[in-house]
Structures are given as C-alpha cells and as structure tokens.
Coordinates of C-alpha atoms in Angstrom, one line a residue:
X1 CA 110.1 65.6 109.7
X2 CA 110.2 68.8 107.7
X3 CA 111.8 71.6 109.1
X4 CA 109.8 74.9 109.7
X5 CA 112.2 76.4 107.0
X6 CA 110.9 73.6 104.4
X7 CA 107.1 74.5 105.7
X8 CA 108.1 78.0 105.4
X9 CA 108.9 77.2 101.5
X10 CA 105.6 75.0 101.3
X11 CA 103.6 77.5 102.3
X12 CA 105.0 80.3 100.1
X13 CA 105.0 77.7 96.8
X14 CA 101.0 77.2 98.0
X15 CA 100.4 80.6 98.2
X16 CA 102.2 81.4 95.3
X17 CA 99.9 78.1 93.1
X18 CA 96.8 79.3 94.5
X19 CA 97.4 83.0 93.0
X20 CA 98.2 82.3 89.7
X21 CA 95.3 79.4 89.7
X22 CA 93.2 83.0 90.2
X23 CA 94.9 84.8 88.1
X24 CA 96.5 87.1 90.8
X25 CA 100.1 88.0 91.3
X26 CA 101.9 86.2 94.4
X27 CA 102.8 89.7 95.8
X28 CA 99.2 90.3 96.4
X29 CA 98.9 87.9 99.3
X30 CA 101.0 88.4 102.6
X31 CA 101.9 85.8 105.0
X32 CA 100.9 86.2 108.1
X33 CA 103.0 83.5 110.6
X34 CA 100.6 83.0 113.8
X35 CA 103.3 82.3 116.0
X36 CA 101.0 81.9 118.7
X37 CA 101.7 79.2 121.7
X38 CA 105.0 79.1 119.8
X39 CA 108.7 79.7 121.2
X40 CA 111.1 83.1 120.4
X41 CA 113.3 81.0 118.4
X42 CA 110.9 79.6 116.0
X43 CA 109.8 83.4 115.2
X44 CA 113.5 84.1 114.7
X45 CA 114.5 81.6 112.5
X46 CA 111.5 82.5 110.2
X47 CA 112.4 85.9 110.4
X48 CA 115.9 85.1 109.3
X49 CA 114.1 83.2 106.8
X50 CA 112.6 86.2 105.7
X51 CA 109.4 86.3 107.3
X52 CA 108.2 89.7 109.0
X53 CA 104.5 89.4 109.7
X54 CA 103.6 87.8 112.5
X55 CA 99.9 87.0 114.8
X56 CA 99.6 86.6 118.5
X57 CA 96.6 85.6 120.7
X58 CA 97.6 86.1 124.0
X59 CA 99.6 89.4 125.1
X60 CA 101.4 88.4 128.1
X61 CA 102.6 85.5 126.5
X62 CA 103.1 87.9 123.1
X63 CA 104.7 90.4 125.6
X64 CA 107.9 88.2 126.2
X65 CA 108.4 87.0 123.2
X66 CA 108.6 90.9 122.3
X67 CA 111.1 91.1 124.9
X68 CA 113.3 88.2 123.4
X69 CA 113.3 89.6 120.2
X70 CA 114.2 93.1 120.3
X71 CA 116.8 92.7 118.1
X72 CA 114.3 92.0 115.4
X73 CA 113.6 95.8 114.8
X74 CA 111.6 95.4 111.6
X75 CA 109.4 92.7 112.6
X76 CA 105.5 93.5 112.7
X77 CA 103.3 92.2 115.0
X78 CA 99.9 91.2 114.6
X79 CA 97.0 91.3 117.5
X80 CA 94.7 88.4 116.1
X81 CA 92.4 87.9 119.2
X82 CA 90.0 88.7 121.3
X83 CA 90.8 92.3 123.4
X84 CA 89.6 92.9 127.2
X85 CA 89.4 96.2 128.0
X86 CA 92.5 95.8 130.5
X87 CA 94.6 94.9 127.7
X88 CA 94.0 97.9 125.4
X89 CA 97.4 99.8 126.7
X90 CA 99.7 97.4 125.9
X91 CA 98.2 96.3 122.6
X92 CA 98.1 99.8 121.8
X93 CA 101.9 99.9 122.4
X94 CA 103.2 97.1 121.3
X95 CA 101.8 96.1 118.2
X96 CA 101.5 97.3 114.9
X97 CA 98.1 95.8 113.8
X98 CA 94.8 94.5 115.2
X99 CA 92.8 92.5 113.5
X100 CA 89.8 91.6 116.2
X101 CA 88.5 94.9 116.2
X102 CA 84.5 94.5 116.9
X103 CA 83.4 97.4 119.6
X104 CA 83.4 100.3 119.5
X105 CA 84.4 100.8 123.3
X106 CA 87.9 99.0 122.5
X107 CA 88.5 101.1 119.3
X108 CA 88.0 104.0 121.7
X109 CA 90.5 102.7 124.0
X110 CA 92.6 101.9 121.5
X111 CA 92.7 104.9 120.2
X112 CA 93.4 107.1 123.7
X113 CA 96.6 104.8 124.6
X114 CA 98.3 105.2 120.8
X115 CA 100.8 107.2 121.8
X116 CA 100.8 110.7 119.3
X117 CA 104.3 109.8 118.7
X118 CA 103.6 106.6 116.9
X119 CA 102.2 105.8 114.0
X120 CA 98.5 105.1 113.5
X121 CA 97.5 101.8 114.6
X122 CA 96.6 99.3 111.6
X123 CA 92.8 97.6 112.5
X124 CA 91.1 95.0 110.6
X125 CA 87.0 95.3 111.3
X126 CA 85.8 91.1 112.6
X127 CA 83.0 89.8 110.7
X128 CA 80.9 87.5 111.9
X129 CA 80.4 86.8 108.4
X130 CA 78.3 83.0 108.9
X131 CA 76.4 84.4 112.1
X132 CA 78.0 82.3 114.8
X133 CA 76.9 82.9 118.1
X134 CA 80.5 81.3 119.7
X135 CA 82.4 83.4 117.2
X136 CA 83.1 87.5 117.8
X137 CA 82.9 90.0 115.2
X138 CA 80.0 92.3 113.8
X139 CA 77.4 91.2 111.9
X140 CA 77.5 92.2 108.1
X141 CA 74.8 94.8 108.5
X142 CA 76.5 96.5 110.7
X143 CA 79.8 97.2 108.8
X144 CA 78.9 100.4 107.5
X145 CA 77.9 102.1 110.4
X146 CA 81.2 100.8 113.0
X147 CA 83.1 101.8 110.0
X148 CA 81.7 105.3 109.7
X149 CA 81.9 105.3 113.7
X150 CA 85.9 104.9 113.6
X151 CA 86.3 107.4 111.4
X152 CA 86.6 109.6 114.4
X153 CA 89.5 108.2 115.9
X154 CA 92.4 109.5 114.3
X155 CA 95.0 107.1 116.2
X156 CA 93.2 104.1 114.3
X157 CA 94.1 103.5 110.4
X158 CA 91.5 101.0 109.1
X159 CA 92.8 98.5 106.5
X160 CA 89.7 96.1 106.1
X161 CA 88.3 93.7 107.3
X162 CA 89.1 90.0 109.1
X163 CA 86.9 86.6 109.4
X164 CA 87.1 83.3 111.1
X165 CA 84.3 81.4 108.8
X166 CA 82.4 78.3 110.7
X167 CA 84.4 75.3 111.1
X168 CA 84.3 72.2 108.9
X169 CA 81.8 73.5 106.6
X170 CA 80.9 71.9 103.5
X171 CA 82.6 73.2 99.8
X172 CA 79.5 75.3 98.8
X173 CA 79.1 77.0 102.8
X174 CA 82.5 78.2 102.5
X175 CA 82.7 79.6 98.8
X176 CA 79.5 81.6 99.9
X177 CA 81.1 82.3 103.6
X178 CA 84.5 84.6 101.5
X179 CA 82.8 85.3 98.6
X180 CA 80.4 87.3 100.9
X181 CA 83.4 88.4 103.1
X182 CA 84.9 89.6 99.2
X183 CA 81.8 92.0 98.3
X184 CA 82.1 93.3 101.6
X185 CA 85.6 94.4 101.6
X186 CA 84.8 95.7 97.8
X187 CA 82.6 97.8 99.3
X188 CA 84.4 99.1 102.2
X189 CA 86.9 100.0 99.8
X190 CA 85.3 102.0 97.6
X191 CA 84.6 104.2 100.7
X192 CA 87.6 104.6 102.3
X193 CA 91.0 104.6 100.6
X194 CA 93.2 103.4 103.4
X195 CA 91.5 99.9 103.1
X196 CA 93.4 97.2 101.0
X197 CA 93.8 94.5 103.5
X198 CA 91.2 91.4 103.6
X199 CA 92.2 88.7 106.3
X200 CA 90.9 85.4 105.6
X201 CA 92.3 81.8 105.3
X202 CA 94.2 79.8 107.5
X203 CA 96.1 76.4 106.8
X204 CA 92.9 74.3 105.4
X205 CA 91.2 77.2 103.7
X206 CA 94.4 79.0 102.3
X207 CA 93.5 78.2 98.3
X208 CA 90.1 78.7 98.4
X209 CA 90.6 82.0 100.2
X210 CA 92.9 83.3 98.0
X211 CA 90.2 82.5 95.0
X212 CA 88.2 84.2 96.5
X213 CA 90.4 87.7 97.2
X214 CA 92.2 87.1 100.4
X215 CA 95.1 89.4 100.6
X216 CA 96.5 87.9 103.7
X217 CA 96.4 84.2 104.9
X218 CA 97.0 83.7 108.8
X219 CA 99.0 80.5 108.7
X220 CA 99.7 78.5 111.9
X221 CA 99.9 74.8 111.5
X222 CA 101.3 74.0 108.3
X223 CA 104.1 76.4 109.3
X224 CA 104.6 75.7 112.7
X225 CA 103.2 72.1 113.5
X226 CA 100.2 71.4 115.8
X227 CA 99.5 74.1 118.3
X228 CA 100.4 73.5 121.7
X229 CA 99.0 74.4 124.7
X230 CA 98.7 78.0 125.8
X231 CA 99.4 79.1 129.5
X232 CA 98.3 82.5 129.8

C-alpha cells in the first residue's frame, strides 16, 4: 500500500500531466487536500510534506482538528460544505475560505461575525451548474445578480466560483457540465477583479477539469484512501 506521501506525489505528477496536456503551467492549479473524516496526523504529515490547503465538511469535527494543529500557523483551511445558520460564527472565525457560499442570508452572517481585525473572508459562489435538485448551489442565471448582491459586504472577498457536477455522468455530460462552469467564471471575471479561483475536480474528474480551466482540484480519495465514516 502506498503511503499518503507517495499519493501526495501521484497526485501532484497528475496534476502536473494534465496541465501541460492543456497547455497550462502546473502553478496554475492548487491542491486542495479534503482532509475531511480524516485524522490530525494525516493533515500534518502532508503539511510537512508541503501541503497547505486544506477542505473540511463538518466544523465540529474541523474544530478539533484546528485545535491539534495549532502549531501549523500557515496552514489554510477550506469550508467546503453545506452552512446552517448556527455555524456561521465559527466558520467565520476559523477559516480562511468558503467555498459553499449559495444564500444570501449566510453571506450576510458571514459577513457580521468576520471579525474587522481579520482579513476578508475568501468565498467561492456554488453552482448548481447540471440543475440537480439533491445538490446545493445557485442556478447559472442567477450568478450575476448574488454576485452583484455580495458586493455589499465588505468582510467577504469573492474569488469565483465552486461546482459539484452530477455523478457518473457520461464523457460528453461532463465536458459540457465545466466547460459551462468555464464561461461562467470567464465572465465573472471580467467583472470583478478579485476573482481568479474556479473550484472543480475531484479524484475521478481531476484531468478533465483541469482541460477545462479548473484552477483548483479538491482531492480526497486518491490522497487519503476511501473516506470513512463521519460522526458529527
């Protein structure tokens, strides 16, 4: 069995095959671990590793592994999933990006509990780019107007945008799925100039992704192994 420092090289070497395949330079892809459902020590030795980014779904359970890594003071964590409204303080707090921003009611809360000491909060805009009713994020005609909305918050920095395309979907339905998600963020970019961040591809979408302009890949399993069970 490999060790997650071998995966950790895997990853990076398939990253690194699928941007020149494109035409793109390595540097303009970050890896984002998704640590989630996984122990302190497997974050750490990635991070000694040279890893920094890093996504959690769950707070508490994000929360201590916080705790257990203080030491760690240039590690950056990543909120990847869905927000209740009793949560907003301590995601505000305690993390440096969020990526499942879809209401305008969180980004509000959001917002108010940044403390004006701290930098702006980071947030990626969900797409529901294939129009799944299990799935949250906005629908693509509604981009433009939640992104003009958060304009008004000035403890919120938007960076772009983030999907979760429909599972198991055939070659074409997924080329059309981030190629869609890619015109979008084009867009969004030429309208505000803090956006350069487009969050798509996960361990069995990572090449195609990046082919079509993913600047960050949220990888789990291939670094990590399967994903155990979560006990918030």
């Amino acid at each position: 069995m490999n060790s997650i420092i071998d995966r950790l090289k895997e990853v990076r070497s398939s990253i690194e095959s699928a941007c020149l395949q494109s035409n793109r330079s390595p540097e303009s892809v970050q890896l984002l671990a998704v640590s989630k459902t996984k122990p302190a020590d497997k974050i750490r030795q990635l991070y000694q590793a040279g890893q920094r980014h890093f996504g959690e779904n769950y707070l508490q359970e994000a929360l201590q592994k916080q705790l257990q890594l203080t030491d760690l003071s240039d590690i950056v964590w990543h909120f990847i999933g869905p927000i209740q409204s009793n949560k907003t303080r301590d995601i505000a707090t305690h993390f440096t990006w969020v990526q499942s921003i879809d209401r305008l009611k969180i980004a509000r809360r959001l917002n108010e509990q940044r403390e004006q000491h701290m930098p702006p909060l980071n947030i990626l805009i969900q797409v529901n780019i294939d129009d799944e009713q299990s799935k949250a994020g906005i629908g693509p005609d509604q981009l433009a107007e939640f992104a003009a909305e958060l304009q008004q918050f000035p403890q919120l920095k938007l960076r772009g945008l983030m999907t979760l395309p429909a599972a198991n979907p055939t070659a074409e339905q997924q080329r059309q799925s981030l190629t869609a998600m890619q015109r979008l963020f084009s867009e969004l970019k030429s309208q505000y100039p803090t956006v350069d961040t487009l969050s798509m591809g996960m361990s069995n979408d990572l090449e195609t992704a990046i082919a079509a302009g993913s600047t960050m890949v949220r990888i789990g399993t291939a670094l990590f192994g399967a994903r155990d069970t979560n006990k918030e």
